[in-house]
Amino acid sequence: MDFQQAKELDSNYIIHSYGRFPLLLTKGKGAQVQDDTGKTYIDFTSGIGVNALGFCDDGWVQAVGAQLASLQHTSNLYYTEPCIQTAKLLCEKSGMKKVFFGNSGAEANEGVIKAARKYSFEKYGEGRNTILALKNSFHGRTMAALSATGQDAYHNYFFPFVEGFAFAKANDLEDTLAKMTPDVCALMLETIQGEGGVVPLDKEYVQAVAKACQEKDILLIVDEVQTGMGRTGTLFSYQQFDIQPDLVSCAKGLGGGLPIGAVLFGEKTETVFGAGDHGSTFGGNPVVCAGAVHILQTMDDAFLQSVAEKGAYLKEKIANMPHVQNVTGLGMMLGILLDTEAKPVIHTLLEKGLLVLSAKEKIRLLPPLTITKEEMDQGLAILEETLNAL
Ligand SMILES: *Cc1c(COP(=O)(O)O)cnc(C)c1O
């Protein structure tokens, strides 16, 4: 199948809910991917923060392949080793106590919302069920996750939403504290609002709201779906904010390219779900978890340090390029604000062999965490040449 055939068949048979780039990808390795003509691209997207170790990492392929050939699925009625190992590693590396597995970021967020409401119901009874989220947030496309998403652009057409969500202004302590009313059971935030334009929260703000949550027994939920799994230079971004959340959702990078979502439960919440309270047919799938174990074992301190260093290198290089107003983000989650429209630039980059993402009006970079200096430099050269020519 060549690109033209792919485009036509896709258009005939697949719902038009994605604005795709004109590119048919066929195979990849690390931070490089090929199209149907054999042209190679440098990848600064990692499948939107999913391919944490890049395309087809040898150890990950080996772990997934071996598990696939021995046991692909059992249901959650039985014990299997890979999901237990994944959960153990997640808890040991995060300071959290227990894990629930689902299949996506949105599903993980459904889980944290349900857990927060049950925790509050059992302790305080009815009427204390509001989830306070932040304006400009993104938590996923399912109805409750969408209800927690503080961007009108995602809300058109889909009313009515799940009840019991309120919104505070991100980085506005006064507004956030004022909205922690007696009906609120949890505060939900992304430390860096990814889809919202790679907007980081201030450390003082996060610490102050975390303290207020603790005082009022409002659960602190951190959505680490995009920021987690090493992306920001620590396994989870909250570890750089010196806070310990009560609930954490993660997904994207955890599976390295296969679907998985996870809820991490802290001391307060670890017993909130009993048998039958929550579930997922595919959750904790052994094949996906065998890959996740490899990823978690790979992300040791030296690996995370290298992510921080590579991120700092990219940030510094890009900040000095023409037309760049600022670069936001942490580690290898970066947003570039240009003094000109990003969209045409993104298309030119693609033509020149560099894949990047957008987030609102910015160019967003989520390179695979294993990218080499050489590959970074190749990508940076394409970016600089393109910006120079504007
Ligand atoms: C991508 C994302 C989600 C949704 O994840 P899906 O796997 O697409 O459901 C939720 N929260 C954040 C912060 C995300 O970046």
Coordinates of C-alpha atoms and ligand atoms in Angstrom, one line a residue:
M1 CA 0.0 0.0 0.0
D2 CA 1.4 3.4 -0.9
F3 CA 0.5 6.7 0.7
Q4 CA -2.2 7.7 -1.8
Q5 CA -3.9 4.3 -1.5
A6 CA -3.7 4.5 2.3
K7 CA -5.1 8.0 2.4
E8 CA -8.1 7.0 0.2
L9 CA -8.9 3.7 2.1
D10 CA -8.5 5.4 5.4
S11 CA -10.9 8.1 4.3
N12 CA -13.4 5.5 3.1
Y13 CA -13.4 3.3 6.1
I14 CA -12.2 5.2 9.2
I15 CA -14.1 7.9 11.0
H16 CA -12.6 11.3 10.3
S17 CA -11.9 12.2 13.9
Y18 CA -8.2 12.8 13.5
G19 CA -6.4 15.4 11.4
R20 CA -3.6 13.1 10.1
F21 CA -0.3 14.3 8.7
P22 CA 0.2 13.1 5.1
L23 CA 2.6 10.3 6.0
L24 CA 2.3 6.5 5.9
L25 CA 4.7 5.1 8.5
T26 CA 6.1 1.6 8.0
K27 CA 8.9 0.9 10.4
G28 CA 11.0 2.4 13.1
K29 CA 14.0 2.0 15.4
G30 CA 14.8 4.2 18.3
A31 CA 14.1 7.8 17.4
Q32 CA 14.0 7.2 13.6
V33 CA 11.0 6.1 11.6
Q34 CA 10.5 5.4 7.9
D35 CA 7.6 6.1 5.5
D36 CA 6.4 3.9 2.6
T37 CA 9.1 5.4 0.3
G38 CA 11.9 4.6 2.6
K39 CA 12.5 8.2 3.7
T40 CA 13.7 8.5 7.3
Y41 CA 12.4 10.9 9.9
I42 CA 13.7 12.0 13.2
D43 CA 11.0 11.4 15.8
F44 CA 10.4 14.2 18.4
T45 CA 6.9 12.8 19.2
S46 CA 7.3 9.2 20.5
G47 CA 3.7 8.5 19.5
I48 CA 2.5 11.3 21.8
G49 CA 4.7 10.4 24.7
V50 CA 4.0 6.6 24.4
N51 CA 7.2 5.1 22.9
A52 CA 9.3 6.0 26.0
L53 CA 12.2 3.8 24.8
G54 CA 11.6 4.7 21.1
F55 CA 10.5 2.4 18.3
C56 CA 11.1 -1.3 18.9
D57 CA 13.6 -1.1 21.7
D58 CA 15.4 -4.5 21.7
G59 CA 14.9 -5.3 25.4
W60 CA 11.2 -4.3 25.2
V61 CA 10.6 -6.4 22.1
Q62 CA 12.3 -9.3 23.7
A63 CA 10.2 -9.0 26.9
V64 CA 6.9 -8.6 25.1
G65 CA 7.6 -11.3 22.5
A66 CA 8.6 -13.9 25.1
Q67 CA 5.4 -13.2 27.1
L68 CA 3.3 -13.2 24.0
A69 CA 4.5 -16.7 23.1
S70 CA 3.7 -18.1 26.6
L71 CA 0.5 -16.5 27.9
Q72 CA -1.3 -13.6 26.2
H73 CA -4.3 -13.0 28.5
T74 CA -6.0 -14.8 31.4
S75 CA -8.6 -12.3 32.8
N76 CA -8.3 -10.9 36.2
L77 CA -9.8 -14.0 37.8
Y78 CA -6.3 -15.5 38.0
Y79 CA -2.8 -14.4 39.1
T80 CA -0.2 -13.6 36.5
E81 CA 3.4 -12.5 37.2
P82 CA 4.0 -9.6 34.9
C83 CA 1.3 -7.3 36.4
I84 CA 2.4 -8.1 39.9
Q85 CA 6.0 -7.2 39.0
T86 CA 4.8 -4.0 37.3
A87 CA 2.8 -3.0 40.3
K88 CA 5.7 -3.8 42.7
L89 CA 8.1 -1.7 40.7
L90 CA 5.6 1.2 40.4
C91 CA 5.0 1.3 44.2
E92 CA 8.7 1.0 45.1
K93 CA 9.7 3.8 42.7
S94 CA 6.8 6.2 43.5
G95 CA 6.1 5.9 47.3
M96 CA 2.6 4.9 46.5
K97 CA 1.0 1.7 48.0
K98 CA -1.2 -0.1 45.6
V99 CA -2.0 -0.2 41.8
F100 CA -5.1 -0.8 39.7
F101 CA -4.6 -1.5 36.0
G102 CA -6.7 -0.3 33.1
N103 CA -5.9 0.4 29.5
S104 CA -5.6 4.1 28.8
G105 CA -5.2 7.5 30.4
A106 CA -8.9 8.3 30.3
E107 CA -9.6 4.9 32.0
A108 CA -7.0 5.6 34.7
N109 CA -8.7 9.0 35.3
E110 CA -12.1 7.3 35.6
G111 CA -10.5 5.2 38.2
V112 CA -9.1 8.1 40.3
I113 CA -12.5 9.9 40.2
K114 CA -14.3 6.8 41.4
A115 CA -11.8 6.1 44.1
A116 CA -11.9 9.7 45.4
R117 CA -15.7 9.6 45.5
K118 CA -15.8 6.3 47.3
Y119 CA -13.2 7.4 49.8
S120 CA -15.2 10.5 50.7
F121 CA -18.6 8.7 50.7
E122 CA -17.3 6.2 53.2
K123 CA -15.9 8.8 55.5
Y124 CA -18.3 11.7 55.2
G125 CA -21.5 10.3 53.5
E126 CA -23.4 12.0 50.7
G127 CA -22.9 15.4 49.3
R128 CA -19.1 15.6 49.4
N129 CA -18.3 14.4 45.9
T130 CA -17.1 17.4 43.8
I131 CA -13.8 16.9 42.0
L132 CA -12.0 20.3 41.7
A133 CA -10.0 20.3 38.5
L134 CA -8.1 23.2 36.9
K135 CA -9.0 25.4 33.9
N136 CA -7.0 24.5 30.8
S137 CA -6.6 20.9 31.9
F138 CA -6.9 17.7 29.9
H139 CA -7.8 14.4 31.4
G140 CA -9.2 12.3 28.5
R141 CA -12.2 11.7 26.2
T142 CA -14.5 9.5 28.2
M143 CA -17.5 11.2 29.8
A144 CA -16.1 11.6 33.3
A145 CA -12.6 12.4 32.2
L146 CA -14.0 14.9 29.7
S147 CA -16.1 16.4 32.6
A148 CA -12.9 16.9 34.5
T149 CA -11.2 18.6 31.4
G150 CA -11.2 22.4 31.8
Q151 CA -11.2 23.4 28.1
D152 CA -14.4 24.3 26.4
A153 CA -13.0 23.2 23.0
Y154 CA -13.5 19.6 24.0
H155 CA -17.0 20.1 25.4
N156 CA -19.0 21.1 22.3
Y157 CA -21.9 18.9 21.4
F158 CA -21.5 16.4 24.3
F159 CA -23.7 17.8 27.0
P160 CA -24.9 16.8 29.5
F161 CA -21.7 16.0 31.4
V162 CA -21.1 14.0 34.5
E163 CA -22.1 16.1 37.5
G164 CA -19.8 17.1 40.4
F165 CA -16.9 18.9 38.7
A166 CA -15.7 22.4 39.5
F167 CA -12.7 24.4 38.1
A168 CA -10.1 26.6 39.6
K169 CA -7.6 28.8 37.8
A170 CA -4.3 27.1 37.4
N171 CA -1.4 28.8 39.4
D172 CA -4.0 31.0 41.1
L173 CA -3.7 30.0 44.8
E174 CA -6.4 32.4 46.0
D175 CA -9.0 31.1 43.5
T176 CA -8.0 27.4 44.1
L177 CA -8.3 27.8 47.9
A178 CA -11.6 29.6 47.6
K179 CA -13.0 26.7 45.5
M180 CA -12.0 24.1 48.1
T181 CA -15.6 24.2 49.5
P182 CA -17.1 21.6 51.9
D183 CA -18.5 19.6 48.9
V184 CA -15.1 19.0 47.4
C185 CA -13.6 15.5 47.8
A186 CA -10.5 15.8 45.6
L187 CA -8.3 18.2 43.7
M188 CA -7.0 17.0 40.3
L189 CA -4.1 18.5 38.5
E190 CA -1.4 17.9 35.9
T191 CA 2.0 19.4 37.1
I192 CA 2.5 20.5 33.5
Q193 CA -0.6 21.0 31.5
G194 CA 0.3 19.0 28.3
E195 CA -2.5 19.4 25.9
G196 CA -3.2 22.8 27.4
G197 CA 0.1 24.1 25.9
V198 CA 2.9 22.6 28.0
V199 CA 2.0 25.0 30.9
P200 CA 3.9 24.2 34.1
L201 CA 2.4 24.8 37.5
D202 CA 4.5 26.8 39.9
K203 CA 6.2 24.8 42.6
E204 CA 4.9 27.1 45.4
Y205 CA 1.4 26.9 44.1
V206 CA 1.5 23.0 43.9
Q207 CA 3.0 22.8 47.4
A208 CA 0.4 25.3 48.9
V209 CA -2.6 23.5 47.3
A210 CA -1.2 20.1 48.5
K211 CA -0.9 21.4 52.0
A212 CA -4.5 22.8 51.9
C213 CA -5.7 19.4 50.6
Q214 CA -4.1 17.6 53.5
E215 CA -5.6 20.0 56.1
K216 CA -9.1 19.6 54.6
D217 CA -8.8 15.8 53.8
I218 CA -9.3 16.7 50.2
L219 CA -7.5 14.0 48.1
L220 CA -4.7 15.2 45.9
I221 CA -4.9 13.6 42.5
V222 CA -2.0 14.0 40.1
D223 CA -2.6 13.1 36.4
E224 CA 0.8 11.8 35.3
V225 CA -0.5 10.3 32.1
Q226 CA 1.8 12.6 30.0
T227 CA 4.3 13.8 32.6
G228 CA 5.0 10.4 34.1
M229 CA 7.3 7.5 33.2
G230 CA 10.5 9.5 33.2
R231 CA 9.3 12.1 30.8
T232 CA 10.3 15.1 33.0
G233 CA 13.6 13.6 34.3
T234 CA 12.1 11.9 37.3
L235 CA 9.9 8.8 37.1
F236 CA 6.9 10.9 38.1
S237 CA 6.9 14.7 37.8
Y238 CA 5.4 15.2 41.3
Q239 CA 8.7 14.0 42.7
Q240 CA 10.2 17.3 41.6
F241 CA 7.5 19.2 43.5
D242 CA 8.2 17.5 46.8
I243 CA 4.6 16.3 47.3
Q244 CA 3.1 12.9 47.9
P245 CA -0.3 12.6 46.1
D246 CA -3.2 10.4 47.3
L247 CA -4.0 9.2 43.8
V248 CA -1.9 9.2 40.6
S249 CA -3.1 8.2 37.1
C250 CA -0.6 7.1 34.5
A251 CA -0.6 5.6 31.1
K252 CA 1.1 6.7 27.8
G253 CA 4.8 5.8 28.5
L254 CA 4.1 3.0 30.9
G255 CA 3.4 0.5 28.1
G256 CA 6.1 1.7 25.7
G257 CA 3.7 1.4 22.8
L258 CA 1.1 -1.0 24.0
P259 CA -2.1 0.1 25.7
I260 CA -2.1 0.3 29.5
G261 CA -3.3 2.7 32.2
A262 CA -2.7 2.6 35.9
V263 CA -4.1 4.2 39.1
L264 CA -1.6 4.4 42.0
F265 CA -3.1 4.6 45.4
G266 CA -1.5 6.2 48.5
E267 CA -1.8 5.5 52.2
K268 CA -5.2 7.1 52.5
T269 CA -6.7 5.4 49.5
E270 CA -5.1 2.0 49.3
T271 CA -8.1 0.2 50.8
V272 CA -10.9 2.1 49.1
F273 CA -11.7 -0.5 46.4
G274 CA -12.9 -3.9 47.6
A275 CA -13.9 -6.9 45.5
G276 CA -16.3 -5.9 42.8
D277 CA -15.9 -2.1 43.2
H278 CA -14.0 -1.6 40.0
G279 CA -12.6 -3.6 37.2
S280 CA -11.3 -3.9 33.6
T281 CA -11.3 -7.0 31.3
F282 CA -8.0 -6.2 29.7
G283 CA -6.4 -4.4 32.7
G284 CA -3.0 -5.8 33.8
N285 CA -2.6 -7.8 30.6
P286 CA 0.5 -9.9 30.9
V287 CA 2.0 -9.0 27.5
V288 CA 1.7 -5.3 28.1
C289 CA 2.9 -5.6 31.7
A290 CA 6.0 -7.7 30.6
G291 CA 7.0 -4.7 28.5
A292 CA 6.2 -2.3 31.4
V293 CA 8.5 -4.3 33.7
H294 CA 11.3 -3.9 31.2
I295 CA 10.6 -0.1 31.0
L296 CA 10.5 0.4 34.7
Q297 CA 13.7 -1.6 35.2
T298 CA 15.4 0.5 32.5
M299 CA 14.4 3.8 34.2
D300 CA 17.0 3.8 36.9
D301 CA 18.6 7.0 38.3
A302 CA 21.3 7.2 35.6
F303 CA 18.6 6.9 32.9
L304 CA 16.4 9.6 34.5
Q305 CA 19.5 11.8 34.9
S306 CA 20.2 11.4 31.2
V307 CA 16.6 12.5 30.4
A308 CA 17.0 15.6 32.4
E309 CA 20.3 16.4 30.7
K310 CA 19.0 15.8 27.2
G311 CA 15.9 17.9 28.0
A312 CA 18.1 20.8 29.2
Y313 CA 20.3 20.5 26.1
L314 CA 17.2 20.7 23.8
K315 CA 15.7 23.6 25.8
E316 CA 18.9 25.6 25.7
K317 CA 19.5 25.1 22.0
I318 CA 16.0 25.9 21.0
A319 CA 15.7 28.9 23.2
N320 CA 18.5 30.5 21.2
M321 CA 16.9 29.9 17.8
P322 CA 15.2 32.6 15.7
H323 CA 11.5 33.3 16.1
V324 CA 11.5 31.4 19.5
Q325 CA 9.8 33.5 22.2
N326 CA 10.1 30.9 24.9
V327 CA 10.4 27.2 25.7
T328 CA 8.4 25.8 28.6
G329 CA 8.3 22.4 30.2
L330 CA 10.6 20.0 32.1
G331 CA 12.9 17.2 30.9
M332 CA 11.8 16.0 27.5
M333 CA 8.4 17.5 27.6
L334 CA 8.8 20.9 25.9
G335 CA 6.6 23.6 24.4
I336 CA 7.9 26.1 22.0
L337 CA 6.2 29.4 21.5
L338 CA 7.0 31.1 18.2
D339 CA 6.4 34.7 17.2
T340 CA 4.6 33.2 14.2
E341 CA 2.0 30.5 13.6
A342 CA 3.2 27.0 14.5
K343 CA 1.1 24.9 12.1
P344 CA 2.9 25.8 8.8
V345 CA 6.2 25.4 10.6
I346 CA 5.2 21.9 11.7
H347 CA 4.3 20.9 8.2
T348 CA 7.7 22.2 6.8
L349 CA 9.5 20.3 9.5
L350 CA 7.8 17.1 8.4
E351 CA 8.8 17.7 4.8
K352 CA 12.3 18.2 5.9
G353 CA 12.3 15.0 8.0
L354 CA 11.4 16.0 11.6
L355 CA 8.2 14.9 13.3
V356 CA 6.9 17.2 16.1
L357 CA 3.6 17.8 17.8
S358 CA 1.5 20.8 18.6
A359 CA -0.3 21.8 21.8
K360 CA -2.6 24.8 21.4
E361 CA -0.6 27.5 19.7
K362 CA 2.8 25.9 20.5
I363 CA 5.1 23.3 18.9
R364 CA 5.3 20.4 21.4
L365 CA 8.3 18.0 21.7
L366 CA 8.0 14.6 23.4
P367 CA 11.1 12.8 22.0
P368 CA 11.7 9.2 22.9
L369 CA 13.7 9.2 26.1
T370 CA 16.4 7.1 24.6
I371 CA 17.2 9.5 21.7
T372 CA 20.9 9.9 21.0
K373 CA 22.8 13.2 21.0
E374 CA 23.3 12.7 17.2
E375 CA 19.6 12.3 16.6
M376 CA 18.8 15.3 18.7
D377 CA 21.4 17.3 16.8
Q378 CA 19.9 16.1 13.5
G379 CA 16.4 17.2 14.6
L380 CA 17.7 20.5 16.0
A381 CA 19.5 21.3 12.7
I382 CA 16.2 20.8 10.8
L383 CA 14.4 23.0 13.3
E384 CA 17.0 25.8 13.1
E385 CA 17.2 25.7 9.3
T386 CA 13.4 25.9 9.1
L387 CA 13.2 28.8 11.6
N388 CA 16.0 30.6 9.9
A389 CA 14.2 30.5 6.6
L390 CA 11.0 32.1 8.0
Ligands
LIG1 C1 -3.2 11.8 26.9 C2 -3.7 12.2 28.2 C3 -4.9 11.6 28.8 C4 -5.7 10.6 28.0 O1 -5.1 9.5 27.8 P1 -5.7 8.4 26.8 O2 -4.8 7.2 26.8 O3 -5.8 9.0 25.4 O4 -7.1 8.1 27.3 C5 -5.2 12.0 30.1 N1 -4.5 12.9 30.7 C6 -3.4 13.5 30.2 C7 -2.7 14.5 31.0 C8 -3.0 13.2 28.9 O5 -1.9 13.8 28.4

